Amino acid sequence: MYRSILTYCVLLVLPLYGQGRTDSVAEKNRGKSVSINVGLNMVMRGFNRIILKDEYAQINLRSMRTNLKTWPVWDTNRFSTNFIGHPYHGSMYFNSARTNGLGFYQSSSVSMAGSLMWEYLMETKPPSQNDLWATTIGGTALGETLFRFSDLVLDNRTTGLERVGRELLAGILAPTRLITRLTTGEAWRTGQSRGNLLHVPSYWLKLYFGETVTGTAGSNPSMWRSVLGIELLYGELFETVAGNPYDWFRLTGEIRAGNNYLHLSQANTLGLMLNKELLHNNGTRVTAGLFQHFNYYDLNGRTNNNTAPVYISEAAAIGPGIIVQKKKDKSTVQFAVHLSGIILGASTSDHFKLEDRDYNFGSGFSLKLSSSLQFKQRLTISLFSEDYFLFSWKGVDDYEVLKQLTINEIDFLNVQGDKSSTMLNLLGLTMKYSLNKRVHVVLRARSFNRNTLYTYFSSVKHSLNELFFGMSVNV
């Protein structure tokens, strides 16, 4: 037993001592990165055990030994826990390394190590393979975007309330960065420079807000929600030669609120891993690259208890893309095509309901198309389509058995959900009119469509339509 734990702990630390290029000016401190992650896991485990008194947190040497002998399974946690909670947790592991001078790939290995420690040693439940993928790869996608975002927020020249606000906002984006700054005293130390750890490129940050109305086909009434969102475009794609991953990326997040209702409805990142310019001639530019994708949609389209929500997840995905841009006079036209292989994704299930699970895990691929026309820097019209093809091959064969399972049997059931193949489509149109250089009027229409082909049930088609009207402000 002790030999297994010792071997495991050595494996956790070894990735930190690999060779890896870093773009950060921070001094490398591998030991601090390890200690922050171990401490983070211990604090979260203590909170779950002592405060929440969760059964799965009552770990001991026996549970650790059992888990070290157990192959990872598909778990039964809720959609938001698995596909935004765990990636955000992974981003904290990742950013403990980035803040302490490690590069992108070394930091990814730290996310993996932190996830392995949590899954095998910090829970009595069997290790979860979807958590390992989501925390490591999804955590890397969120981690690098949030690390670079926090670098834009922090400014060591500021004082007073502005300094406190910047530190707190950066701490929400990258909590382990705030922990590091508190332990070094940098959180309150002032200087003549901003104190950025990375070179700051050109970027565009927008906040948008408004109202959205959502409805499903044949259902009444429709739902109104207030929306607050953020868009960050980091770097100039056609001017970027990707020396490091995520020298260019796009980040979107959206929160919806209503009567006794508040949740994160959307989170998307698209990060450039490497690229090559194919054409630059007479106002026409073409570039191709390899991109990491992270997409999360949790749209509560339920107008009654019998209508399924809209779930789309692309937690671990990577693939090629090509972008074409043409400028003429005062107009700009852009077209993009992205193809990705999905290691871990998920979509809504109409039949599989077990504990907090009402969705199917799956793997597959996605195809994304987008085009935009900007006319005289006043009016921008964008069309976009996202298609996801997910396949769930390890599913339930006997649904009557699910009703008789014990808690322990549920933990080891190890299925993706229903045996099925799912086609998901998001089709949208956005129109933006500039009132001045900072303020814009925004109209957005989107349609979400799902077609699930089940092995043991009839096919199900479901659609959700929404219309958003609001304002956006350049920050």
Short mmCIF file of C-alpha atoms in Angstrom, two decimals:
data_model
loop_
_atom_site.label_atom_id
_atom_site.label_comp_id
_atom_site.label_asym_id
_atom_site.label_seq_id
_atom_site.Cartn_x
_atom_site.Cartn_y
_atom_site.Cartn_z
CA MET A 1 0.00 0.00 0.00
CA TYR A 2 2.64 2.54 1.04
CA ARG A 3 4.80 1.64 -1.95
CA SER A 4 1.82 2.34 -4.27
CA ILE A 5 1.19 5.74 -2.66
CA LEU A 6 4.92 6.64 -2.80
CA THR A 7 5.14 5.64 -6.47
CA TYR A 8 2.01 7.62 -7.23
CA CYS A 9 3.28 10.77 -5.50
CA VAL A 10 6.58 10.53 -7.42
CA LEU A 11 4.62 10.36 -10.67
CA LEU A 12 2.72 13.49 -9.65
CA VAL A 13 5.93 15.47 -9.25
CA LEU A 14 7.98 14.16 -12.20
CA PRO A 15 6.14 16.14 -14.94
CA LEU A 16 7.29 19.39 -13.34
CA TYR A 17 10.94 18.58 -14.03
CA GLY A 18 10.58 18.04 -17.75
CA GLN A 19 12.08 20.53 -20.18
CA GLY A 20 9.63 23.10 -21.54
CA ARG A 21 9.83 26.58 -23.02
CA THR A 22 8.09 29.30 -21.10
CA ASP A 23 6.91 32.73 -22.27
CA SER A 24 6.48 34.03 -18.71
CA VAL A 25 8.93 36.39 -17.01
CA ALA A 26 8.08 34.87 -13.63
CA GLU A 27 10.83 32.94 -11.92
CA LYS A 28 10.29 29.20 -12.08
CA ASN A 29 9.19 27.78 -8.75
CA ARG A 30 8.11 24.18 -9.23
CA GLY A 31 7.93 23.48 -5.51
CA LYS A 32 5.45 26.28 -4.87
CA SER A 33 3.29 25.09 -7.75
CA VAL A 34 3.16 21.58 -6.28
CA SER A 35 2.49 22.80 -2.74
CA ILE A 36 -0.36 25.11 -3.86
CA ASN A 37 -2.08 22.28 -5.71
CA VAL A 38 -1.68 19.81 -2.88
CA GLY A 39 -2.93 22.43 -0.44
CA LEU A 40 -5.86 23.27 -2.72
CA ASN A 41 -6.92 19.64 -2.88
CA MET A 42 -6.56 19.21 0.87
CA VAL A 43 -8.63 22.34 1.65
CA MET A 44 -11.40 21.32 -0.76
CA ARG A 45 -11.41 17.79 0.63
CA GLY A 46 -11.56 19.16 4.21
CA PHE A 47 -14.45 21.48 3.31
CA ASN A 48 -16.39 18.61 1.72
CA ARG A 49 -15.71 16.32 4.66
CA ILE A 50 -16.13 18.64 7.65
CA ILE A 51 -18.54 21.32 6.48
CA LEU A 52 -20.65 19.56 3.83
CA LYS A 53 -20.14 16.11 5.41
CA ASP A 54 -20.19 14.50 1.96
CA GLU A 55 -19.87 10.74 2.10
CA TYR A 56 -17.40 10.61 -0.80
CA ALA A 57 -14.97 12.85 1.18
CA GLN A 58 -14.62 10.35 4.06
CA ILE A 59 -11.38 8.97 2.66
CA ASN A 60 -8.90 6.66 4.37
CA LEU A 61 -5.99 4.43 3.41
CA ARG A 62 -8.37 1.66 2.39
CA SER A 63 -10.27 3.91 -0.06
CA MET A 64 -6.97 5.13 -1.54
CA ARG A 65 -5.71 1.56 -2.00
CA THR A 66 -9.00 0.54 -3.64
CA ASN A 67 -8.93 3.48 -6.05
CA LEU A 68 -5.30 2.85 -7.01
CA LYS A 69 -6.41 -0.60 -8.16
CA THR A 70 -9.52 0.65 -9.97
CA TRP A 71 -9.81 1.55 -13.65
CA PRO A 72 -11.55 4.95 -14.19
CA VAL A 73 -15.31 4.92 -14.87
CA TRP A 74 -17.96 7.28 -16.28
CA ASP A 75 -19.53 9.10 -13.33
CA THR A 76 -23.07 10.37 -12.63
CA ASN A 77 -22.46 14.00 -11.67
CA ARG A 78 -24.60 16.82 -13.03
CA PHE A 79 -23.78 18.47 -16.35
CA SER A 80 -22.49 21.76 -14.90
CA THR A 81 -20.22 19.95 -12.42
CA ASN A 82 -18.56 17.81 -15.06
CA PHE A 83 -18.26 20.25 -17.92
CA ILE A 84 -17.61 23.65 -16.33
CA GLY A 85 -16.83 22.89 -12.66
CA HIS A 86 -14.04 20.42 -13.36
CA PRO A 87 -12.45 22.45 -16.20
CA TYR A 88 -12.43 25.50 -13.91
CA HIS A 89 -10.88 23.37 -11.14
CA GLY A 90 -8.29 22.22 -13.68
CA SER A 91 -7.58 25.84 -14.60
CA MET A 92 -6.59 26.47 -10.98
CA TYR A 93 -4.05 23.63 -11.13
CA PHE A 94 -2.81 24.98 -14.46
CA ASN A 95 -2.45 28.56 -13.27
CA SER A 96 -0.57 27.62 -10.12
CA ALA A 97 2.15 26.51 -12.54
CA ARG A 98 1.82 29.37 -15.05
CA THR A 99 2.02 31.96 -12.26
CA ASN A 100 5.17 30.32 -10.96
CA GLY A 101 7.05 30.48 -14.25
CA LEU A 102 6.18 27.20 -15.99
CA GLY A 103 5.27 27.05 -19.67
CA PHE A 104 2.05 25.91 -21.33
CA TYR A 105 2.85 22.23 -21.70
CA GLN A 106 4.47 21.88 -18.29
CA SER A 107 1.41 23.54 -16.77
CA SER A 108 -0.83 21.07 -18.61
CA SER A 109 1.05 18.24 -16.93
CA VAL A 110 0.41 19.95 -13.58
CA SER A 111 -3.33 19.94 -14.32
CA MET A 112 -3.09 16.23 -15.05
CA ALA A 113 -1.17 15.60 -11.83
CA GLY A 114 -3.66 17.56 -9.72
CA SER A 115 -6.57 15.71 -11.30
CA LEU A 116 -4.94 12.32 -10.71
CA MET A 117 -4.34 13.18 -7.07
CA TRP A 118 -7.98 14.23 -6.60
CA GLU A 119 -9.55 11.28 -8.42
CA TYR A 120 -7.43 8.56 -6.81
CA LEU A 121 -6.69 9.89 -3.33
CA MET A 122 -9.29 12.53 -2.39
CA GLU A 123 -12.58 10.62 -2.94
CA THR A 124 -14.03 7.31 -1.83
CA LYS A 125 -15.79 6.97 -5.19
CA PRO A 126 -13.94 5.30 -8.07
CA PRO A 127 -11.79 7.57 -10.25
CA SER A 128 -13.72 9.20 -13.08
CA GLN A 129 -12.32 9.12 -16.60
CA ASN A 130 -14.48 12.01 -17.77
CA ASP A 131 -13.17 14.12 -14.88
CA LEU A 132 -9.58 13.31 -15.85
CA TRP A 133 -10.19 14.46 -19.42
CA ALA A 134 -12.24 17.54 -18.49
CA THR A 135 -9.92 18.68 -15.71
CA THR A 136 -6.72 18.17 -17.69
CA ILE A 137 -7.62 19.26 -21.23
CA GLY A 138 -10.60 21.48 -20.46
CA GLY A 139 -8.62 22.94 -17.55
CA THR A 140 -5.76 23.73 -19.91
CA ALA A 141 -8.08 25.56 -22.34
CA LEU A 142 -9.73 27.61 -19.61
CA GLY A 143 -6.51 27.96 -17.65
CA GLU A 144 -4.46 29.60 -20.40
CA THR A 145 -7.24 31.98 -21.47
CA LEU A 146 -8.00 33.00 -17.87
CA PHE A 147 -4.29 33.36 -17.06
CA ARG A 148 -3.79 35.73 -20.00
CA PHE A 149 -7.04 37.55 -19.14
CA SER A 150 -5.87 38.06 -15.54
CA ASP A 151 -2.57 39.41 -16.87
CA LEU A 152 -4.54 42.13 -18.66
CA VAL A 153 -6.44 43.00 -15.47
CA LEU A 154 -3.56 43.26 -12.99
CA ASP A 155 -1.68 46.53 -12.69
CA ASN A 156 0.92 47.01 -9.97
CA ARG A 157 0.91 50.78 -10.52
CA THR A 158 -2.60 51.18 -9.07
CA THR A 159 -3.59 51.69 -5.44
CA GLY A 160 -6.68 51.95 -3.26
CA LEU A 161 -10.06 50.61 -4.37
CA GLU A 162 -8.94 50.24 -7.96
CA ARG A 163 -6.09 47.96 -6.88
CA VAL A 164 -8.40 45.90 -4.67
CA GLY A 165 -10.91 45.54 -7.50
CA ARG A 166 -8.25 44.45 -9.98
CA GLU A 167 -6.77 41.90 -7.58
CA LEU A 168 -10.20 40.44 -6.78
CA LEU A 169 -11.24 40.22 -10.44
CA ALA A 170 -7.95 38.57 -11.36
CA GLY A 171 -8.46 36.24 -8.38
CA ILE A 172 -11.84 35.13 -9.74
CA LEU A 173 -10.29 34.47 -13.13
CA ALA A 174 -7.23 32.69 -11.71
CA PRO A 175 -7.57 31.93 -7.97
CA THR A 176 -4.18 30.25 -7.63
CA ARG A 177 -2.55 33.33 -9.12
CA LEU A 178 -4.10 35.42 -6.34
CA ILE A 179 -2.86 32.88 -3.77
CA THR A 180 0.66 33.19 -5.19
CA ARG A 181 0.53 37.00 -5.16
CA LEU A 182 -0.69 37.00 -1.56
CA THR A 183 2.13 34.71 -0.43
CA THR A 184 4.78 36.84 -2.16
CA GLY A 185 3.30 40.19 -1.16
CA GLU A 186 2.91 41.24 -4.78
CA ALA A 187 -0.84 41.70 -4.27
CA TRP A 188 -0.20 45.00 -2.47
CA ARG A 189 3.29 45.92 -3.68
CA THR A 190 3.37 48.94 -6.02
CA GLY A 191 5.83 49.73 -8.80
CA GLN A 192 6.50 51.80 -11.91
CA SER A 193 5.33 49.05 -14.31
CA ARG A 194 2.16 47.01 -14.65
CA GLY A 195 3.96 43.84 -13.60
CA ASN A 196 2.71 41.69 -16.48
CA LEU A 197 4.13 38.20 -16.72
CA LEU A 198 3.50 38.10 -20.50
CA HIS A 199 3.89 40.46 -23.40
CA VAL A 200 0.59 42.33 -23.81
CA PRO A 201 -0.70 42.18 -27.41
CA SER A 202 -3.56 44.15 -28.92
CA TYR A 203 -6.92 42.97 -27.59
CA TRP A 204 -10.62 43.80 -27.72
CA LEU A 205 -12.80 43.37 -24.63
CA LYS A 206 -16.57 43.82 -24.78
CA LEU A 207 -19.35 43.59 -22.24
CA TYR A 208 -22.89 43.04 -23.50
CA PHE A 209 -26.23 42.98 -21.73
CA GLY A 210 -29.88 42.78 -22.65
CA GLU A 211 -32.91 40.51 -22.73
CA THR A 212 -33.41 37.16 -24.42
CA VAL A 213 -36.64 35.35 -25.21
CA THR A 214 -36.47 31.58 -25.61
CA GLY A 215 -39.04 29.09 -26.84
CA THR A 216 -39.30 25.54 -28.10
CA ALA A 217 -41.31 24.45 -31.10
CA GLY A 218 -44.97 23.94 -30.20
CA SER A 219 -44.55 25.17 -26.63
CA ASN A 220 -46.12 28.13 -24.91
CA PRO A 221 -45.30 30.39 -23.16
CA SER A 222 -41.80 31.60 -24.04
CA MET A 223 -39.22 32.46 -21.37
CA TRP A 224 -37.62 35.86 -20.83
CA ARG A 225 -34.18 36.10 -19.25
CA SER A 226 -31.75 38.93 -18.55
CA VAL A 227 -28.33 38.34 -20.06
CA LEU A 228 -24.85 39.56 -19.13
CA GLY A 229 -21.97 38.48 -21.32
CA ILE A 230 -18.31 39.11 -22.06
CA GLU A 231 -16.22 38.70 -25.21
CA LEU A 232 -12.44 38.87 -25.35
CA LEU A 233 -10.46 38.76 -28.59
CA TYR A 234 -6.79 38.42 -27.66
CA GLY A 235 -4.16 39.18 -30.28
CA GLU A 236 -4.41 39.87 -34.00
CA LEU A 237 -4.83 36.57 -35.84
CA PHE A 238 -3.36 37.66 -39.17
CA GLU A 239 -0.43 39.41 -37.50
CA THR A 240 0.35 36.52 -35.15
CA VAL A 241 3.01 33.90 -35.73
CA ALA A 242 2.20 31.55 -32.86
CA GLY A 243 5.46 31.26 -30.97
CA ASN A 244 3.49 29.94 -27.99
CA PRO A 245 0.03 28.36 -27.67
CA TYR A 246 -2.77 30.90 -27.22
CA ASP A 247 -0.87 33.89 -28.54
CA TRP A 248 -4.27 34.39 -30.19
CA PHE A 249 -7.58 33.26 -28.70
CA ARG A 250 -11.26 34.10 -28.42
CA LEU A 251 -13.18 33.85 -25.13
CA THR A 252 -16.93 34.20 -24.57
CA GLY A 253 -18.95 33.83 -21.37
CA GLU A 254 -22.63 34.44 -20.68
CA ILE A 255 -24.78 34.50 -17.53
CA ARG A 256 -28.58 34.45 -17.51
CA ALA A 257 -30.82 35.64 -14.69
CA GLY A 258 -34.55 35.64 -13.90
CA ASN A 259 -36.90 35.07 -10.99
CA ASN A 260 -34.90 32.89 -8.56
CA TYR A 261 -32.69 31.94 -11.48
CA LEU A 262 -29.00 32.63 -12.11
CA HIS A 263 -26.57 30.43 -13.95
CA LEU A 264 -23.72 30.30 -16.44
CA SER A 265 -25.39 29.46 -19.74
CA GLN A 266 -22.40 29.58 -22.06
CA ALA A 267 -18.58 29.45 -22.06
CA ASN A 268 -16.47 29.18 -25.20
CA THR A 269 -12.79 29.38 -26.00
CA LEU A 270 -10.91 28.94 -29.25
CA GLY A 271 -7.13 28.99 -28.87
CA LEU A 272 -4.46 29.02 -31.57
CA MET A 273 -1.80 26.36 -31.03
CA LEU A 274 0.23 26.95 -34.21
CA ASN A 275 -0.36 28.61 -37.57
CA LYS A 276 1.00 29.41 -41.03
CA GLU A 277 0.11 32.26 -43.36
CA LEU A 278 -0.92 30.91 -46.78
CA LEU A 279 -1.63 34.13 -48.66
CA HIS A 280 -1.13 37.87 -48.22
CA ASN A 281 -1.92 39.79 -51.39
CA ASN A 282 -3.97 42.85 -52.39
CA GLY A 283 -5.98 43.06 -49.20
CA THR A 284 -6.60 39.32 -49.07
CA ARG A 285 -5.13 37.23 -46.27
CA VAL A 286 -5.42 33.51 -45.64
CA THR A 287 -4.06 31.71 -42.60
CA ALA A 288 -4.37 28.11 -41.43
CA GLY A 289 -3.69 26.69 -38.02
CA LEU A 290 -4.30 24.14 -35.31
CA PHE A 291 -6.83 25.20 -32.66
CA GLN A 292 -7.97 23.92 -29.28
CA HIS A 293 -11.74 24.09 -28.76
CA PHE A 294 -13.77 24.36 -25.57
CA ASN A 295 -17.53 24.87 -25.78
CA TYR A 296 -20.16 24.71 -23.06
CA TYR A 297 -23.89 25.44 -23.48
CA ASP A 298 -26.43 24.92 -20.70
CA LEU A 299 -29.59 26.61 -21.92
CA ASN A 300 -32.54 26.00 -19.65
CA GLY A 301 -35.22 25.94 -22.29
CA ARG A 302 -37.70 24.12 -20.07
CA THR A 303 -41.11 25.71 -20.12
CA ASN A 304 -42.50 22.69 -18.28
CA ASN A 305 -41.13 19.65 -16.53
CA ASN A 306 -41.52 17.46 -19.61
CA THR A 307 -39.24 19.47 -21.90
CA ALA A 308 -35.56 18.56 -22.02
CA PRO A 309 -32.88 21.21 -21.45
CA VAL A 310 -30.30 22.01 -24.11
CA TYR A 311 -26.87 20.62 -23.26
CA ILE A 312 -23.85 20.85 -25.55
CA SER A 313 -20.31 20.16 -24.38
CA GLU A 314 -17.03 20.02 -26.24
CA ALA A 315 -14.71 19.79 -23.26
CA ALA A 316 -11.66 18.24 -24.91
CA ALA A 317 -11.17 18.88 -28.62
CA ILE A 318 -8.53 19.98 -31.10
CA GLY A 319 -8.39 20.37 -34.85
CA PRO A 320 -7.39 22.40 -37.93
CA GLY A 321 -8.93 25.64 -39.12
CA ILE A 322 -8.59 28.08 -42.02
CA ILE A 323 -9.55 31.77 -42.01
CA VAL A 324 -9.87 34.05 -45.04
CA GLN A 325 -10.11 37.84 -44.80
CA LYS A 326 -10.67 40.38 -47.56
CA LYS A 327 -10.49 44.15 -47.07
CA LYS A 328 -11.66 46.63 -49.67
CA ASP A 329 -12.26 50.33 -49.16
CA LYS A 330 -14.00 50.54 -45.76
CA SER A 331 -15.47 47.02 -45.77
CA THR A 332 -14.08 43.77 -44.39
CA VAL A 333 -15.29 40.26 -45.18
CA GLN A 334 -14.11 37.25 -43.20
CA PHE A 335 -14.85 33.53 -43.50
CA ALA A 336 -13.65 30.71 -41.23
CA VAL A 337 -13.88 26.91 -41.23
CA HIS A 338 -12.92 24.78 -38.22
CA LEU A 339 -12.89 20.99 -37.88
CA SER A 340 -12.18 19.34 -34.53
CA GLY A 341 -11.88 15.85 -33.12
CA ILE A 342 -13.82 15.60 -29.85
CA ILE A 343 -12.25 13.41 -27.18
CA LEU A 344 -14.89 14.26 -24.58
CA GLY A 345 -18.28 15.82 -25.26
CA ALA A 346 -21.88 15.48 -24.09
CA SER A 347 -25.47 16.11 -25.11
CA THR A 348 -28.95 15.87 -23.62
CA SER A 349 -30.52 12.44 -23.01
CA ASP A 350 -34.25 11.83 -23.29
CA HIS A 351 -34.13 8.52 -21.41
CA PHE A 352 -31.05 8.12 -19.20
CA LYS A 353 -31.89 9.55 -15.78
CA LEU A 354 -29.64 8.41 -12.94
CA GLU A 355 -28.80 10.46 -9.85
CA ASP A 356 -27.74 13.85 -11.31
CA ARG A 357 -27.18 12.54 -14.83
CA ASP A 358 -29.61 13.49 -17.61
CA TYR A 359 -27.12 13.56 -20.50
CA ASN A 360 -24.91 11.24 -22.54
CA PHE A 361 -21.13 11.32 -22.72
CA GLY A 362 -19.73 10.94 -26.21
CA SER A 363 -16.83 11.39 -28.59
CA GLY A 364 -16.84 12.42 -32.23
CA PHE A 365 -16.11 15.54 -34.23
CA SER A 366 -17.40 19.04 -34.95
CA LEU A 367 -17.59 21.36 -37.94
CA LYS A 368 -17.89 25.12 -37.45
CA LEU A 369 -18.50 27.72 -40.16
CA SER A 370 -18.62 31.48 -39.70
CA SER A 371 -18.73 34.54 -41.91
CA SER A 372 -18.90 38.26 -41.19
CA LEU A 373 -19.28 41.50 -43.13
CA GLN A 374 -18.26 44.82 -41.62
CA PHE A 375 -19.46 47.85 -43.54
CA LYS A 376 -17.83 51.27 -42.97
CA GLN A 377 -17.09 50.33 -39.33
CA ARG A 378 -20.76 50.91 -38.56
CA LEU A 379 -22.71 47.77 -39.34
CA THR A 380 -21.45 44.22 -38.79
CA ILE A 381 -23.46 41.18 -39.89
CA SER A 382 -22.31 37.71 -38.83
CA LEU A 383 -23.60 34.26 -39.73
CA PHE A 384 -22.37 31.17 -37.89
CA SER A 385 -23.05 27.47 -37.68
CA GLU A 386 -21.75 24.85 -35.25
CA ASP A 387 -22.36 21.16 -35.91
CA TYR A 388 -21.43 18.48 -33.38
CA PHE A 389 -21.54 14.73 -34.05
CA LEU A 390 -21.28 12.66 -30.88
CA PHE A 391 -21.30 8.88 -30.49
CA SER A 392 -22.07 7.05 -27.23
CA TRP A 393 -21.17 3.38 -27.60
CA LYS A 394 -20.98 2.21 -23.98
CA GLY A 395 -24.61 2.45 -22.90
CA VAL A 396 -27.35 0.80 -20.89
CA ASP A 397 -28.86 -2.41 -22.27
CA ASP A 398 -31.49 -3.05 -19.58
CA TYR A 399 -33.20 0.09 -18.24
CA GLU A 400 -35.21 -1.84 -15.64
CA VAL A 401 -31.98 -2.71 -13.87
CA LEU A 402 -31.30 0.99 -13.24
CA LYS A 403 -34.26 1.16 -10.85
CA GLN A 404 -32.78 -1.55 -8.60
CA LEU A 405 -29.15 -0.46 -8.36
CA THR A 406 -27.51 0.27 -5.01
CA ILE A 407 -25.37 3.37 -4.55
CA ASN A 408 -22.20 1.30 -4.85
CA GLU A 409 -23.49 -0.37 -8.04
CA ILE A 410 -24.31 3.05 -9.51
CA ASP A 411 -20.77 4.23 -8.79
CA PHE A 412 -19.37 1.31 -10.79
CA LEU A 413 -22.06 1.20 -13.50
CA ASN A 414 -19.60 2.85 -15.91
CA VAL A 415 -21.77 3.77 -18.91
CA GLN A 416 -21.85 6.83 -21.13
CA GLY A 417 -25.64 6.86 -20.99
CA ASP A 418 -27.86 5.71 -23.87
CA LYS A 419 -26.33 3.87 -26.80
CA SER A 420 -26.87 6.54 -29.41
CA SER A 421 -25.51 8.93 -31.99
CA THR A 422 -26.38 12.60 -31.77
CA MET A 423 -26.27 15.43 -34.27
CA LEU A 424 -26.31 18.90 -32.71
CA ASN A 425 -26.61 22.10 -34.72
CA LEU A 426 -26.38 25.72 -33.63
CA LEU A 427 -27.32 28.22 -36.33
CA GLY A 428 -27.13 31.94 -35.66
CA LEU A 429 -27.25 35.48 -37.02
CA THR A 430 -25.85 38.55 -35.24
CA MET A 431 -26.28 42.17 -36.30
CA LYS A 432 -24.35 44.93 -34.57
CA TYR A 433 -24.70 48.64 -35.24
CA SER A 434 -22.17 51.08 -33.78
CA LEU A 435 -23.61 54.17 -32.13
CA ASN A 436 -20.07 55.42 -31.49
CA LYS A 437 -16.62 53.94 -31.04
CA ARG A 438 -17.58 52.25 -27.76
CA VAL A 439 -21.32 51.56 -27.73
CA HIS A 440 -23.20 49.20 -30.04
CA VAL A 441 -26.74 47.92 -30.47
CA VAL A 442 -26.85 44.13 -30.81
CA LEU A 443 -29.52 41.81 -32.22
CA ARG A 444 -28.87 38.06 -32.16
CA ALA A 445 -31.05 35.16 -33.28
CA ARG A 446 -30.05 31.54 -32.63
CA SER A 447 -31.57 28.14 -33.24
CA PHE A 448 -30.41 24.98 -31.40
CA ASN A 449 -31.38 21.67 -33.01
CA ARG A 450 -30.76 18.12 -31.83
CA ASN A 451 -31.41 14.82 -33.58
CA THR A 452 -30.61 11.76 -31.43
CA LEU A 453 -30.70 8.26 -32.92
CA TYR A 454 -31.14 5.73 -30.11
CA THR A 455 -30.35 2.02 -30.29
CA TYR A 456 -33.28 0.95 -28.09
CA PHE A 457 -35.70 3.88 -28.55
CA SER A 458 -37.23 5.91 -31.31
CA SER A 459 -35.27 8.87 -32.64
CA VAL A 460 -35.89 12.21 -30.96
CA LYS A 461 -35.70 15.66 -32.55
CA HIS A 462 -35.71 18.77 -30.41
CA SER A 463 -35.27 22.44 -31.21
CA LEU A 464 -34.92 25.64 -29.22
CA ASN A 465 -35.07 29.15 -30.67
CA GLU A 466 -33.99 32.37 -29.00
CA LEU A 467 -33.80 36.07 -29.75
CA PHE A 468 -31.50 38.50 -27.94
CA PHE A 469 -31.62 42.29 -28.03
CA GLY A 470 -29.24 44.47 -26.10
CA MET A 471 -26.19 46.70 -26.00
CA SER A 472 -22.45 46.06 -26.03
CA VAL A 473 -19.71 48.31 -24.70
CA ASN A 474 -16.02 48.25 -25.54
CA VAL A 475 -14.01 48.24 -22.32
#
